[in-house]
Amino acid sequence: MKTTLTVLLGIKYPIIQGGMAWVADANLASAVSDAGGLGLIAAGSMDKELLRAEIRKAKSLTDKPFGVNIMLMNPHTPDLAQVVIEEEVAVVTTGAGSPGKYIEAWKSAGIKVVPVVASTGLAKRMEGLGADAIVAEGTEAGGHIGELTTMTLIPQVVDSVRIPVIAAGGIADGRGIAAVSMLGASGVQVGTRFLASCECTIHQNYKELVVKSRDIDSRVTGRSGGHPVRCIKNALTLELDKMEKAGATFEEMEAVTLGSLRKAVKEGDLKEGSFMAGQIAGLVKEIMPVKDIIEEMFAEYEACIKVGGSI
Ligand code: TUI
């Protein structure tokens, strides 16, 4: 495929992988890039030396471009922002905040900057600061989320900026790509479907939970503290729900959630882990190689646009 986004990022298919903290390492990123998408190393759980090692590992595993996702709530962010420059990373995506103060330095280093946003306001601010593209992420996504749905967010962001808009939240097959294409998106970001990939290094329990989960198994906790997070429901989300309803403070909630994403990813702890995943997990039925996932999604997309919809 040759599109604005594939040319901008030097990739074959207009798909980028979600920047999933603790999940997206050099192994997953290089598999996605090798298959023709843009793989991302998620620096959300890393310090600068671990990130440097993962970048070098990804370079040894693929000769294709890949990126790094910087989760701006990570206290190591200033150091990580420097490492991506030193290691000449091709693309940086950001999440959970505004990357405003880093954009100029990244741009000067020749890095393509793609902030993840959940509103038109931040999209416009990012365009003004020189972002090359943006990811507009709907509330269907897993992890830390905004309020608007993908269906409502994408057309409004598309009308607000002139740079390419990559749609995220609720996309796991070719129908999803076709749908957001009609809303004006230039590409897609996919997270949840890649959790159930062979190359993803998360605990097997996490993959099986994604595959087994149904449409109604998704829960959002932390709204009261201003940091809503979407996970697959389990004992932890139930407990957090109870605490929230009983008026627990942000600090009390944090004491329970601290380390819970690591427990899910590394230990497969079904009770105390945070199994972050999007609402589309119910559609994911099988653990597959990354290459097959991407090729299947774009074959479905081509079939969809040929038929032109069912209305
Ligand atoms: O960042 C994400 N998703 C994430 S980050 C993450 S790590 C984490 N772990 C535990 C607790 C909390 C987070 C897991 N999932 N997605 C991108 C995204 N960014 N979605 C929404 C936003 C966002 C929200 C508010 C971006 C900016 C913003 O406000 C910026 C401002 O200052 O105006």
Tab-separated table of N, CA and C in Angstrom, residues 108-181:
chain	number	residue	atom	x	y	z
A	108	SER	N	14.205	18.495	15.757
A	108	SER	CA	15.557	18.902	15.346
A	108	SER	C	16.436	17.687	15.092
A	109	ALA	N	16.151	16.594	15.821
A	109	ALA	CA	16.943	15.364	15.650
A	109	ALA	C	16.417	14.515	14.488
A	110	GLY	N	15.392	14.998	13.799
A	110	GLY	CA	14.865	14.261	12.636
A	110	GLY	C	13.892	13.155	13.000
A	111	ILE	N	13.416	13.177	14.251
A	111	ILE	CA	12.453	12.153	14.696
A	111	ILE	C	11.047	12.575	14.281
A	112	LYS	N	10.263	11.636	13.772
A	112	LYS	CA	8.847	11.899	13.483
A	112	LYS	C	8.076	11.819	14.812
A	113	VAL	N	7.267	12.840	15.075
A	113	VAL	CA	6.579	12.934	16.367
A	113	VAL	C	5.072	12.725	16.184
A	114	VAL	N	4.542	11.742	16.916
A	114	VAL	CA	3.138	11.357	16.766
A	114	VAL	C	2.475	11.248	18.157
A	115	PRO	N	1.982	12.361	18.704
A	115	PRO	CA	1.342	12.297	20.022
A	115	PRO	C	-0.007	11.559	19.973
A	116	VAL	N	-0.317	10.843	21.039
A	116	VAL	CA	-1.645	10.234	21.174
A	116	VAL	C	-2.519	11.220	21.950
A	117	VAL	N	-3.697	11.526	21.395
A	117	VAL	CA	-4.605	12.487	22.022
A	117	VAL	C	-5.987	11.866	22.140
A	118	ALA	N	-6.804	12.499	23.005
A	118	ALA	CA	-8.166	12.002	23.191
A	118	ALA	C	-9.187	13.123	23.017
A	119	SER	N	-8.733	14.263	22.456
A	119	SER	CA	-9.629	15.415	22.266
A	119	SER	C	-9.134	16.278	21.108
A	120	THR	N	-10.038	17.095	20.551
A	120	THR	CA	-9.638	17.988	19.446
A	120	THR	C	-8.703	19.088	19.948
A	121	GLY	N	-8.896	19.519	21.199
A	121	GLY	CA	-8.069	20.604	21.750
A	121	GLY	C	-6.593	20.249	21.731
A	122	LEU	N	-6.271	19.081	22.261
A	122	LEU	CA	-4.860	18.673	22.305
A	122	LEU	C	-4.348	18.374	20.891
A	123	ALA	N	-5.226	17.853	20.038
A	123	ALA	CA	-4.828	17.579	18.645
A	123	ALA	C	-4.356	18.873	17.976
A	124	LYS	N	-5.139	19.937	18.153
A	124	LYS	CA	-4.791	21.226	17.530
A	124	LYS	C	-3.497	21.781	18.113
A	125	ARG	N	-3.350	21.655	19.459
A	125	ARG	CA	-2.113	22.141	20.095
A	125	ARG	C	-0.904	21.401	19.564
A	126	MET	N	-1.025	20.113	19.381
A	126	MET	CA	0.090	19.291	18.903
A	126	MET	C	0.449	19.646	17.465
A	127	GLU	N	-0.561	19.870	16.643
A	127	GLU	CA	-0.298	20.286	15.258
A	127	GLU	C	0.468	21.612	15.246
A	128	GLY	N	0.030	22.543	16.105
A	128	GLY	CA	0.676	23.855	16.196
A	128	GLY	C	2.143	23.747	16.610
A	129	LEU	N	2.460	22.741	17.415
A	129	LEU	CA	3.838	22.577	17.902
A	129	LEU	C	4.693	21.750	16.934
A	130	GLY	N	4.113	21.313	15.820
A	130	GLY	CA	4.919	20.644	14.788
A	130	GLY	C	4.795	19.140	14.718
A	131	ALA	N	3.795	18.550	15.371
A	131	ALA	CA	3.613	17.092	15.278
A	131	ALA	C	3.447	16.681	13.817
A	132	ASP	N	3.989	15.509	13.456
A	132	ASP	CA	3.917	15.025	12.066
A	132	ASP	C	2.584	14.340	11.773
A	133	ALA	N	2.012	13.749	12.792
A	133	ALA	CA	0.705	13.068	12.690
A	133	ALA	C	0.209	12.953	14.115
A	134	ILE	N	-1.044	12.556	14.290
A	134	ILE	CA	-1.506	12.281	15.647
A	134	ILE	C	-2.291	10.974	15.663
A	135	VAL	N	-2.262	10.342	16.823
A	135	VAL	CA	-3.152	9.212	17.065
A	135	VAL	C	-4.320	9.760	17.872
A	136	ALA	N	-5.545	9.571	17.381
A	136	ALA	CA	-6.735	9.950	18.141
A	136	ALA	C	-7.321	8.671	18.718
A	137	GLU	N	-7.306	8.573	20.046
A	137	GLU	CA	-7.642	7.321	20.719
A	137	GLU	C	-8.991	7.418	21.427
A	138	GLY	N	-9.920	6.603	21.007
A	138	GLY	CA	-11.244	6.564	21.620
A	138	GLY	C	-11.239	5.799	22.934
A	139	THR	N	-12.305	5.987	23.689
A	139	THR	CA	-12.421	5.406	25.038
A	139	THR	C	-12.592	3.882	25.026
A	140	GLU	N	-12.770	3.305	23.828
A	140	GLU	CA	-12.840	1.842	23.706
A	140	GLU	C	-11.486	1.180	23.956
A	141	ALA	N	-10.423	1.995	23.896
A	141	ALA	CA	-9.065	1.471	24.031
A	141	ALA	C	-8.818	0.901	25.415
A	142	GLY	N	-7.756	0.121	25.545
A	142	GLY	CA	-7.334	-0.387	26.846
A	142	GLY	C	-6.416	0.601	27.536
A	143	GLY	N	-6.204	0.404	28.829
A	143	GLY	CA	-5.287	1.246	29.596
A	143	GLY	C	-5.883	2.592	29.927
A	144	HIS	N	-5.032	3.593	29.988
A	144	HIS	CA	-5.419	4.966	30.366
A	144	HIS	C	-6.210	5.583	29.209
A	145	ILE	N	-7.411	6.053	29.477
A	145	ILE	CA	-8.303	6.465	28.380
A	145	ILE	C	-8.917	7.846	28.584
A	146	GLY	N	-9.408	8.419	27.475
A	146	GLY	CA	-10.188	9.650	27.518
A	146	GLY	C	-11.682	9.322	27.534
A	147	GLU	N	-12.509	10.324	27.236
A	147	GLU	CA	-13.968	10.188	27.370
A	147	GLU	C	-14.689	9.844	26.057
A	148	LEU	N	-14.201	10.368	24.944
A	148	LEU	CA	-14.952	10.250	23.687
A	148	LEU	C	-14.749	8.907	23.017
A	149	THR	N	-15.787	8.446	22.329
A	149	THR	CA	-15.676	7.197	21.578
A	149	THR	C	-14.913	7.433	20.271
A	150	THR	N	-14.379	6.372	19.719
A	150	THR	CA	-13.668	6.452	18.433
A	150	THR	C	-14.598	7.017	17.351
A	151	MET	N	-15.841	6.551	17.349
A	151	MET	CA	-16.836	6.985	16.350
A	151	MET	C	-17.045	8.498	16.355
A	152	THR	N	-17.009	9.111	17.544
A	152	THR	CA	-17.247	10.557	17.627
A	152	THR	C	-15.945	11.354	17.561
A	153	LEU	N	-14.878	10.778	18.108
A	153	LEU	CA	-13.599	11.505	18.183
A	153	LEU	C	-12.948	11.670	16.802
A	154	ILE	N	-12.910	10.598	16.006
A	154	ILE	CA	-12.137	10.632	14.753
A	154	ILE	C	-12.636	11.716	13.786
A	155	PRO	N	-13.923	11.760	13.451
A	155	PRO	CA	-14.320	12.801	12.490
A	155	PRO	C	-14.101	14.208	13.015
A	156	GLN	N	-14.248	14.404	14.332
A	156	GLN	CA	-14.050	15.746	14.887
A	156	GLN	C	-12.571	16.142	14.856
A	157	VAL	N	-11.689	15.187	15.143
A	157	VAL	CA	-10.250	15.492	15.077
A	157	VAL	C	-9.828	15.705	13.622
A	158	VAL	N	-10.345	14.866	12.722
A	158	VAL	CA	-10.021	14.999	11.289
A	158	VAL	C	-10.390	16.399	10.783
A	159	ASP	N	-11.514	16.927	11.262
A	159	ASP	CA	-11.940	18.270	10.845
A	159	ASP	C	-11.162	19.387	11.537
A	160	SER	N	-10.398	19.044	12.587
A	160	SER	CA	-9.705	20.067	13.381
A	160	SER	C	-8.260	20.297	12.960
A	161	VAL	N	-7.658	19.321	12.293
A	161	VAL	CA	-6.228	19.421	11.940
A	161	VAL	C	-6.007	19.063	10.476
A	162	ARG	N	-4.809	19.392	9.980
A	162	ARG	CA	-4.478	19.041	8.585
A	162	ARG	C	-3.486	17.894	8.497
A	163	ILE	N	-2.841	17.563	9.621
A	163	ILE	CA	-1.894	16.439	9.623
A	163	ILE	C	-2.664	15.110	9.645
A	164	PRO	N	-1.989	14.010	9.243
A	164	PRO	CA	-2.687	12.714	9.237
A	164	PRO	C	-3.159	12.300	10.632
A	165	VAL	N	-4.349	11.716	10.680
A	165	VAL	CA	-4.940	11.247	11.938
A	165	VAL	C	-4.989	9.717	11.909
A	166	ILE	N	-4.391	9.117	12.910
A	166	ILE	CA	-4.382	7.657	13.041
A	166	ILE	C	-5.431	7.298	14.098
A	167	ALA	N	-6.356	6.414	13.733
A	167	ALA	CA	-7.455	6.086	14.649
A	167	ALA	C	-7.071	4.938	15.569
A	168	ALA	N	-7.463	5.057	16.838
A	168	ALA	CA	-7.194	4.004	17.819
A	168	ALA	C	-8.386	3.824	18.731
A	169	GLY	N	-8.546	2.607	19.256
A	169	GLY	CA	-9.631	2.319	20.191
A	169	GLY	C	-10.723	1.536	19.512
A	170	GLY	N	-10.733	0.221	19.701
A	170	GLY	CA	-11.809	-0.596	19.163
A	170	GLY	C	-11.546	-1.185	17.793
A	171	ILE	N	-10.297	-1.131	17.333
A	171	ILE	CA	-9.998	-1.654	15.987
A	171	ILE	C	-9.175	-2.934	16.109
A	172	ALA	N	-9.721	-4.038	15.612
A	172	ALA	CA	-8.996	-5.307	15.694
A	172	ALA	C	-9.174	-6.165	14.449
A	173	ASP	N	-9.910	-5.645	13.460
A	173	ASP	CA	-10.026	-6.393	12.199
A	173	ASP	C	-10.191	-5.422	11.024
A	174	GLY	N	-10.353	-5.987	9.818
A	174	GLY	CA	-10.412	-5.151	8.621
A	174	GLY	C	-11.656	-4.286	8.548
A	175	ARG	N	-12.727	-4.739	9.194
A	175	ARG	CA	-13.943	-3.910	9.229
A	175	ARG	C	-13.686	-2.630	10.003
A	176	GLY	N	-12.928	-2.745	11.071
A	176	GLY	CA	-12.579	-1.566	11.867
A	176	GLY	C	-11.745	-0.580	11.064
A	177	ILE	N	-10.810	-1.107	10.279
A	177	ILE	CA	-9.967	-0.222	9.445
A	177	ILE	C	-10.851	0.487	8.418
A	178	ALA	N	-11.743	-0.283	7.775
A	178	ALA	CA	-12.634	0.315	6.767
A	178	ALA	C	-13.516	1.386	7.401
A	179	ALA	N	-14.018	1.119	8.604
A	179	ALA	CA	-14.908	2.068	9.279
A	179	ALA	C	-14.197	3.395	9.560
A	180	VAL	N	-12.999	3.332	10.150
A	180	VAL	CA	-12.313	4.591	10.489
A	180	VAL	C	-11.781	5.286	9.242
A	181	SER	N	-11.564	4.500	8.186
A	181	SER	CA	-11.179	5.096	6.909
A	181	SER	C	-12.306	5.996	6.400
